[in-house]
Short mmCIF file of C-alpha atoms in Angstrom, two decimals:
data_model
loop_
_atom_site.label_atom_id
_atom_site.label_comp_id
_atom_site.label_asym_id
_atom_site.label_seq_id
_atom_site.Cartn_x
_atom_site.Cartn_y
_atom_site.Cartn_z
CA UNK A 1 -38.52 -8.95 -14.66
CA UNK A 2 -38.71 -9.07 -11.12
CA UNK A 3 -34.69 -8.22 -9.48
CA UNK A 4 -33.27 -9.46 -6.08
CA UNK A 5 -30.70 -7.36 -3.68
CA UNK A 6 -28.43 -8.63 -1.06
CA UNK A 7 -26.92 -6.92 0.90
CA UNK A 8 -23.62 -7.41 1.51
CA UNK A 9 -20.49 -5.62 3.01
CA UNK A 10 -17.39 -7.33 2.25
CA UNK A 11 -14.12 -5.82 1.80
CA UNK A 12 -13.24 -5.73 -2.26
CA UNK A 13 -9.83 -6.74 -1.62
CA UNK A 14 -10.95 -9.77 1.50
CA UNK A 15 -8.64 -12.76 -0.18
CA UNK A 16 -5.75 -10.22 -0.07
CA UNK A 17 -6.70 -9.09 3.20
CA UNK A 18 -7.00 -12.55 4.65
CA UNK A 19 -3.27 -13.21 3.68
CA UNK A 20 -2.32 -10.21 5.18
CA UNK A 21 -3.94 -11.21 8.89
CA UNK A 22 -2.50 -14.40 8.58
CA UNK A 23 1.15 -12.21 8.37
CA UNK A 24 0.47 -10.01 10.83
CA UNK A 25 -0.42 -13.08 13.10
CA UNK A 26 2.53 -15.13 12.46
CA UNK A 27 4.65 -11.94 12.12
CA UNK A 28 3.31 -11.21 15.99
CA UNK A 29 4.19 -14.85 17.14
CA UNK A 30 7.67 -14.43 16.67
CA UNK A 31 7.96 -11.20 17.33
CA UNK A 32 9.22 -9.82 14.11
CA UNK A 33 8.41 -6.58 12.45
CA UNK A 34 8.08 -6.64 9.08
CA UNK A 35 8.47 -3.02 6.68
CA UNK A 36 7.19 -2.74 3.52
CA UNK A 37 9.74 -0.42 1.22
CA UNK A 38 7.79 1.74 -1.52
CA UNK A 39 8.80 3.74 -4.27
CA UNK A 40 9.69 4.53 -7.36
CA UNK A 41 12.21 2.66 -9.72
CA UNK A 42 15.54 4.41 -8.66
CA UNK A 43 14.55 5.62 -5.54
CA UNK A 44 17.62 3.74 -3.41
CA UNK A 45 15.57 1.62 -1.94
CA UNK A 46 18.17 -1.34 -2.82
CA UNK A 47 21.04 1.08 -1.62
CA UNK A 48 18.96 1.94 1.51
CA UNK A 49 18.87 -1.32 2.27
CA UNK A 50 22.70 -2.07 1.79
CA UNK A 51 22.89 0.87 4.21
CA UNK A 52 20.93 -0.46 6.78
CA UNK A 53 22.53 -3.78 6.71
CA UNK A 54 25.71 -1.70 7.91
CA UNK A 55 23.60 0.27 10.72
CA UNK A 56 21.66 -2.08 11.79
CA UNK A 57 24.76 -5.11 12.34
CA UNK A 58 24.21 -6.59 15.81
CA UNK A 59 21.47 -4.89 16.63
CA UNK A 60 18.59 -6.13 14.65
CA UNK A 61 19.39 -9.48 12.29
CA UNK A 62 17.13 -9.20 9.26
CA UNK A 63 16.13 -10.51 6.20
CA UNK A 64 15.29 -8.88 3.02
CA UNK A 65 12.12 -9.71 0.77
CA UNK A 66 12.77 -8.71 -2.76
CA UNK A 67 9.67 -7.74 -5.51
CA UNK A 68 10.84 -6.90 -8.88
CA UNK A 69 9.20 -7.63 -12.35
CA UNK A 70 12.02 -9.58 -13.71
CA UNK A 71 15.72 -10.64 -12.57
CA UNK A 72 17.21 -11.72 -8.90
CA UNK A 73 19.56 -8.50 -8.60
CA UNK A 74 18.53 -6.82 -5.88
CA UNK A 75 18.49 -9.93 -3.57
CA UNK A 76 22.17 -10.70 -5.05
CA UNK A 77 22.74 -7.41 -3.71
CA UNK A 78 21.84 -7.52 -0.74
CA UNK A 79 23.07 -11.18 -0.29
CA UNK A 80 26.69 -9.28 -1.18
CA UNK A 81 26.00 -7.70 2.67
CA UNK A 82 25.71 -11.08 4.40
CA UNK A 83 21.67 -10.51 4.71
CA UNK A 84 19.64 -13.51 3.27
CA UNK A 85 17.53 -11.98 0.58
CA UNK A 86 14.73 -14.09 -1.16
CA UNK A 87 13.78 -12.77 -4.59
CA UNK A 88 10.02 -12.44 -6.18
CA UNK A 89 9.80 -12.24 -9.11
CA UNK A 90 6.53 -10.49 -10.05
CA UNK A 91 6.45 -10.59 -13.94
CA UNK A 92 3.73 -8.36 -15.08
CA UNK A 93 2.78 -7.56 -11.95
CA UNK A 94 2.86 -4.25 -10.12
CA UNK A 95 3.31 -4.67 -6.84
CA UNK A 96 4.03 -7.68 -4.28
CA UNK A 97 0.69 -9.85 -3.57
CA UNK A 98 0.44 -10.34 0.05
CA UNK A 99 -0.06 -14.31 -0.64
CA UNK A 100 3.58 -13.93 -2.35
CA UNK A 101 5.02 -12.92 0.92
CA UNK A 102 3.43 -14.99 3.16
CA UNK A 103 5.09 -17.84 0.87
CA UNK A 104 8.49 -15.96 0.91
CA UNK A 105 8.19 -15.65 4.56
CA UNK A 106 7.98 -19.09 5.34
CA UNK A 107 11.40 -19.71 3.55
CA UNK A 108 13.52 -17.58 5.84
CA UNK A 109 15.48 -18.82 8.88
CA UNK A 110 13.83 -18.91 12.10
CA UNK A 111 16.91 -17.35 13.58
CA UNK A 112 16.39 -14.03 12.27
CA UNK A 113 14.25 -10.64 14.10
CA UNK A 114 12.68 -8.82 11.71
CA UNK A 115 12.12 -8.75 7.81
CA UNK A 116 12.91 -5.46 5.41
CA UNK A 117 10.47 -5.99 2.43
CA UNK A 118 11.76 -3.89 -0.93
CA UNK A 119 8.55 -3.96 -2.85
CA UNK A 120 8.44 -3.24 -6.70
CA UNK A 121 9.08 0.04 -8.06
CA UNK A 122 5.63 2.06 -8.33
CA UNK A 123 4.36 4.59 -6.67
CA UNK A 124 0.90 3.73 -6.82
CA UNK A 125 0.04 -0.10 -6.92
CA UNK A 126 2.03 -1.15 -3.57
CA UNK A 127 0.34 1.47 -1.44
CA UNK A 128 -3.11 -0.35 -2.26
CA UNK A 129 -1.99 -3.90 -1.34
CA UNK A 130 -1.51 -4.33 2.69
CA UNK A 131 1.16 -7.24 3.09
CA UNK A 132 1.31 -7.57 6.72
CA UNK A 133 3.42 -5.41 7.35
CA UNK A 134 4.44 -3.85 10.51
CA UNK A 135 4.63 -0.03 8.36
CA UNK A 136 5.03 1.28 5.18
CA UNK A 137 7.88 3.05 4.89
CA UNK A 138 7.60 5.76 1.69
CA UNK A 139 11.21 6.35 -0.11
CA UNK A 140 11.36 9.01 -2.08
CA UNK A 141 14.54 10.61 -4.00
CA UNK A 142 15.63 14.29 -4.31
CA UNK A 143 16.37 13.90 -7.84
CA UNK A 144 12.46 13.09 -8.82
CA UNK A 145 10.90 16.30 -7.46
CA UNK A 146 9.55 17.73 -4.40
CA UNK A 147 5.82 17.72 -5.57
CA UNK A 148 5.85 14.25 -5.44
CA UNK A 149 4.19 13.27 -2.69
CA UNK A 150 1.04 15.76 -3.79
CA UNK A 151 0.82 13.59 -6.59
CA UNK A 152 0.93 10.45 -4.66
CA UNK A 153 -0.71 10.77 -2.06
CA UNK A 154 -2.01 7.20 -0.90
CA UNK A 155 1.34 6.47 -0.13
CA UNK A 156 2.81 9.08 1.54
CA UNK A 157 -0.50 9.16 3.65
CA UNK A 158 -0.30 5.53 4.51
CA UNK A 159 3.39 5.48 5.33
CA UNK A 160 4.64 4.99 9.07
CA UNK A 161 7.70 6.74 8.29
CA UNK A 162 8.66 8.54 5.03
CA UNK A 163 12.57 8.59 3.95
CA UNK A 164 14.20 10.96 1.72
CA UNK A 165 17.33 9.44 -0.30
CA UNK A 166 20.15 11.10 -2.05
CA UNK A 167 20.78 13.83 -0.02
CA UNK A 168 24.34 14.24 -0.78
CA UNK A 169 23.32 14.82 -4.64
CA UNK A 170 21.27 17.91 -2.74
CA UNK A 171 24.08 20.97 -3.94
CA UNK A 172 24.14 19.58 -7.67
CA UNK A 173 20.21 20.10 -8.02
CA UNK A 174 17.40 22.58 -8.46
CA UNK A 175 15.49 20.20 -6.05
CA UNK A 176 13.48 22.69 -2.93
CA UNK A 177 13.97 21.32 0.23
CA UNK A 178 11.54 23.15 2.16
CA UNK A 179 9.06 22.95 -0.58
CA UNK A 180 9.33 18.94 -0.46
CA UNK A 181 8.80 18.87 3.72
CA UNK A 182 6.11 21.13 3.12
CA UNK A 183 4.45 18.62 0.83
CA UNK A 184 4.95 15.67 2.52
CA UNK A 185 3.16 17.28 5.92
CA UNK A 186 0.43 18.52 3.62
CA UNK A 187 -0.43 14.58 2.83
CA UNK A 188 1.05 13.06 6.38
CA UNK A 189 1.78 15.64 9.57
CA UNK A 190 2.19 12.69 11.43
CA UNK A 191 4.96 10.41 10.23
CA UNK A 192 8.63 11.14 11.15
CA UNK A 193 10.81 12.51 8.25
CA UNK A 194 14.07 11.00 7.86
CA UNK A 195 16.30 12.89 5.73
CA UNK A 196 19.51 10.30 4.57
CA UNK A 197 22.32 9.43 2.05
CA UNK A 198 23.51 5.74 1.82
CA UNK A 199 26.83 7.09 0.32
CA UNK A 200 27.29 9.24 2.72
CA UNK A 201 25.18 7.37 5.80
CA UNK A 202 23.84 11.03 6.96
CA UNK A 203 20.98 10.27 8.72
CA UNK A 204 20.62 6.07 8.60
CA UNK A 205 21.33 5.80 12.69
CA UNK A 206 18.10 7.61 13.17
CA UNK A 207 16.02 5.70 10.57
CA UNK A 208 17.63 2.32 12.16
CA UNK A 209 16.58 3.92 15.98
CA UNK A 210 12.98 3.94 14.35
CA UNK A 211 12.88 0.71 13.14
CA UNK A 212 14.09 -0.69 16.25
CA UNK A 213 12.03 0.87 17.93
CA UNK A 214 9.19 -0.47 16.08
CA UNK A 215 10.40 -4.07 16.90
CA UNK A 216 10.24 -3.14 20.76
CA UNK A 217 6.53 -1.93 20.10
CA UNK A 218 5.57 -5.84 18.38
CA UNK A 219 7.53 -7.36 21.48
CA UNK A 220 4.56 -5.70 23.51
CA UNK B 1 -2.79 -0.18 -13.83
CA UNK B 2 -3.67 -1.27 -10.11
CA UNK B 3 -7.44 -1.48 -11.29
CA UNK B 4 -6.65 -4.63 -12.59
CA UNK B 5 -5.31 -6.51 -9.34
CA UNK B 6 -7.84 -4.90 -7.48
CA UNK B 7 -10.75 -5.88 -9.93
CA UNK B 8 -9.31 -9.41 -9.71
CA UNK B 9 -10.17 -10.02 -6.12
CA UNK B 10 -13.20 -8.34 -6.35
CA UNK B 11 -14.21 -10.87 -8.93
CA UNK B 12 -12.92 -13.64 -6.77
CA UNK B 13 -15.08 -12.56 -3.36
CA UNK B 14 -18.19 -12.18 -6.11
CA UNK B 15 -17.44 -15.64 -7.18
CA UNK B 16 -17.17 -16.75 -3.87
CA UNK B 17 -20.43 -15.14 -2.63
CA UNK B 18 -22.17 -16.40 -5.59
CA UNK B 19 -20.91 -19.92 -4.92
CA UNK B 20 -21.75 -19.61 -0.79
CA UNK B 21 -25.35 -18.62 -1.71
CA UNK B 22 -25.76 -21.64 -4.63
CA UNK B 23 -26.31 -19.16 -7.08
CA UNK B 24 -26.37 -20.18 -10.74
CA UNK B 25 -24.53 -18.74 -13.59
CA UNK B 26 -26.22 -15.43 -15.46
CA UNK B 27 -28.60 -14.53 -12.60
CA UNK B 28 -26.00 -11.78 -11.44
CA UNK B 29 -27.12 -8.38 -12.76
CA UNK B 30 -25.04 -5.73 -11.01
CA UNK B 31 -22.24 -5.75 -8.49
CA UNK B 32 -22.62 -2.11 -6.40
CA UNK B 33 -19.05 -1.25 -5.38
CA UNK B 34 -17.86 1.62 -2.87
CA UNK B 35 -14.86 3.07 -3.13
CA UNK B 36 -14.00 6.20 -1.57
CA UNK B 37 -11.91 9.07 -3.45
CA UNK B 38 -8.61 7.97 -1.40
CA UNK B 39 -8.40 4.58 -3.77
CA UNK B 40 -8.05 6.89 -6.82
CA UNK B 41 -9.51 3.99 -8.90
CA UNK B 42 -10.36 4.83 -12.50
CA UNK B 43 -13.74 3.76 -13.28
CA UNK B 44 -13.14 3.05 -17.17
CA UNK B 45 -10.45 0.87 -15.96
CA UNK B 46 -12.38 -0.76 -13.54
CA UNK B 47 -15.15 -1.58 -15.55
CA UNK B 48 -12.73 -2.60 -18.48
CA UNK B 49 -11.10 -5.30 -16.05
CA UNK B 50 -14.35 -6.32 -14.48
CA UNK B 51 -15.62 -7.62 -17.99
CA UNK B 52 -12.59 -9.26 -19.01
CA UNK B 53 -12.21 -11.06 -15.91
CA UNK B 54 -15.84 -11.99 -15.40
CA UNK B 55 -15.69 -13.64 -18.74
CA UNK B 56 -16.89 -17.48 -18.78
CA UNK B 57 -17.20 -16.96 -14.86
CA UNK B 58 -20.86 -17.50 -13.32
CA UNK B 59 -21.23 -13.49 -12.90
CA UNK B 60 -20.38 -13.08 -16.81
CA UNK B 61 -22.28 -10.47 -17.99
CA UNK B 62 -22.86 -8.59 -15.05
CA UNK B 63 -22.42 -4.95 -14.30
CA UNK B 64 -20.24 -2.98 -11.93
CA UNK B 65 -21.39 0.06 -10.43
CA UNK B 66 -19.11 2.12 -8.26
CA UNK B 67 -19.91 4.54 -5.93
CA UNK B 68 -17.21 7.19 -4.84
CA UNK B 69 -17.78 9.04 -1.11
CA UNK B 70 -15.20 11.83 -0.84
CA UNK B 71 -12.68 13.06 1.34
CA UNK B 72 -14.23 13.72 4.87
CA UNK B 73 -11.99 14.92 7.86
CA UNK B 74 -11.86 15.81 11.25
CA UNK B 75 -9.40 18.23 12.47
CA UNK B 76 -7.92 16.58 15.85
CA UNK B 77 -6.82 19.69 16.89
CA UNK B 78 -9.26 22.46 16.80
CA UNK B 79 -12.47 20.00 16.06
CA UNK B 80 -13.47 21.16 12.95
CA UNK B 81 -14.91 18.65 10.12
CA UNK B 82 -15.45 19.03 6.32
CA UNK B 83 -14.72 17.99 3.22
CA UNK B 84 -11.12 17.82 2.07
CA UNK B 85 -9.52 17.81 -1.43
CA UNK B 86 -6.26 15.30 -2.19
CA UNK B 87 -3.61 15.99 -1.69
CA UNK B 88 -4.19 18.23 1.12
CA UNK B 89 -4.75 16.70 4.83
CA UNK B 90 -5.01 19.32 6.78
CA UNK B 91 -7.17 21.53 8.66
CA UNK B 92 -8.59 24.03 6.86
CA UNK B 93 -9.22 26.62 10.09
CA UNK B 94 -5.91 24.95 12.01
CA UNK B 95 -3.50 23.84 9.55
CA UNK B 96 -3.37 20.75 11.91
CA UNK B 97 -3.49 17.31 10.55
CA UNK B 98 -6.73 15.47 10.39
CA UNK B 99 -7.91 11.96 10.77
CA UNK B 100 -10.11 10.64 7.83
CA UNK B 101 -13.44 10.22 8.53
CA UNK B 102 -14.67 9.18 5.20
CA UNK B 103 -13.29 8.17 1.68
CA UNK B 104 -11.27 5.69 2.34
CA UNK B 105 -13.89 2.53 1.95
CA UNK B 106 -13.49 -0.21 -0.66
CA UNK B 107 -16.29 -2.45 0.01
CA UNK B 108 -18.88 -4.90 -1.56
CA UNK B 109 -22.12 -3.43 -1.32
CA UNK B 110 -25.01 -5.39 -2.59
CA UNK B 111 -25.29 -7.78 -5.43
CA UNK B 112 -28.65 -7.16 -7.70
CA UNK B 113 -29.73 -10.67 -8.87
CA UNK B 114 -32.38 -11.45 -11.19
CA UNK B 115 -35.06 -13.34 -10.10
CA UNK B 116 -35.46 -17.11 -11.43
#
């Protein structure tokens, strides 16, 4: 039996990168930048948020795009702040679906600057799937271990900035500093390291400088 | 686990081309995929996924076949290029960072179609 081959070169992922142009595009027309929050369950991503509503209070107005596999918590959370959170719930699935955001996004007021998306707690499924977003921003805890990002890598090499949470817990753990810096430049020499606590708010003025600053690149 | 989400558009842009192109159910024989060592895609699962989602679909029956380029860089600093092993991205003369130059593609290659 005789056999046929066409050629073709088309993206494996094109539906889900079609939904993510069509962010980026709107995104761009009203000038918003949009980050895309990764990492594991218990990071602080939620907490980092909460944070950042506090930072970034009359200086950039934002909304919050939940993913979770089951309840509306987080976005209750972070509607406690005054921030207007819209909730996915993603059921079985890993990760936020680009199409799921673009839908979420047309549901937030048109008064706002910028959107903070907390996508669902993996590691590994949300680094594949491009949303739109302006930057992935990796979040990573000092109570999960330093080697993590060797272990990850996708996302900590994809990541526009990378954020290290819990740092006041730092003196109660066996958890190397230098060893964890060291990894993260090993996957990505390029992003800046921010180093924070939401309890404490070390280092949340200089992660909120970045994402502003981020915004003032979109507004060309 | 992410396999499956990625093996789910696949299917849908083989559908699709299959569709655009008018052609009919059972004639697809293999789907060549490319994805380069950055995805970290397990092939089993892959596969796995690709049959159950193909299922009572016009490309039922059909194989995937996946193709995996590795790591190529280019140091930005010092120039040099090789191949690189995860989770390491850096130079290996410099210690600078380097820009990937291959292993990072997730394409659609070429559907093998029997003839009618």
């Amino acid at each position: 039996m005789s056999t046929a081959h066409i050629h073709i070169h088309r993206a494996v992922m094109d539906d889900s990168l079609r939904e993510a142009m069509a962010t980026r595009a709107w995104l761009a027309q009203r000038r918003w930048p949009m980050f895309n929050f990764i990492g594991s369950p218990g990071a602080g991503k939620t907490a980092l948020l909460e944070a950042l509503a506090g930072v970034l209070a009359g200086r950039l107005k934002f909304a919050v795009i939940e993913g979770d596999c089951a309840t509306a918590r987080d976005a209750e959370r972070v509607a406690a702040r005054g921030i207007h959170a819209v909730q996915i719930v993603t059921g079985d699935g890993c990760h936020l679906p680009a199409a799921a955001v673009r839908a979420a996004l047309a549901d937030l007021p048109a008064d706002g600057e910028g959107v903070l998306v907390e996508n669902v707690g993996n590691l590994v499924c949300p680094a594949a799937f491009d949303i739109g977003e302006t930057a992935k921003v990796a979040v990573l805890s000092v109570t999960e271990g330093e080697d993590k990002p060797l272990k990850y890598p996708a996302l900590f090499r994809k990541a526009g900035a990378l954020v290290l949470t819990k740092t006041d817990l730092l003196p109660h753990l066996r958890f190397d500093l230098d060893a964890c810096r060291r990894a993260l430049r090993q996957v990505n020499s390029v992003a800046p390291l921010f180093e924070v606590s939401a309890r404490s708010g070390r280092g949340l003025a200089a992660l909120a400088d970045w994402l502003l600053q981020q915004k003032n690149a979109t507004s060309g | 686990m992410h396999e499956v989400s990625i093996c789910q558009s696949l299917v849908n842009v083989v559908l699709d081309e299959l569709a655009q192109r008018a052609i009919g159910a059972g004639r697809l024989k293999r789907v060549r995929v490319v994805a380069g060592q950055m995805h970290q895609l397990v092939p089993e699962a892959l596969t796995f996924a690709y049959e159950l989602l193909t299922r009572e679909t016009p490309a039922a029956g059909s194989q995937l076949e996946l193709r995996v380029p590795p790591l190529e860089a280019a140091c930005q600093r010092c120039g040099w290029r090789g191949a690189i092993e995860p989770p390491i991205f850096l130079c290996e003369q410099c210690g600078a960072g380097v820009e990937l130059k291959g292993g990072d593609e997730l394409f659609i290659e070429e559907l093998e179609l029997s003839e009618t």
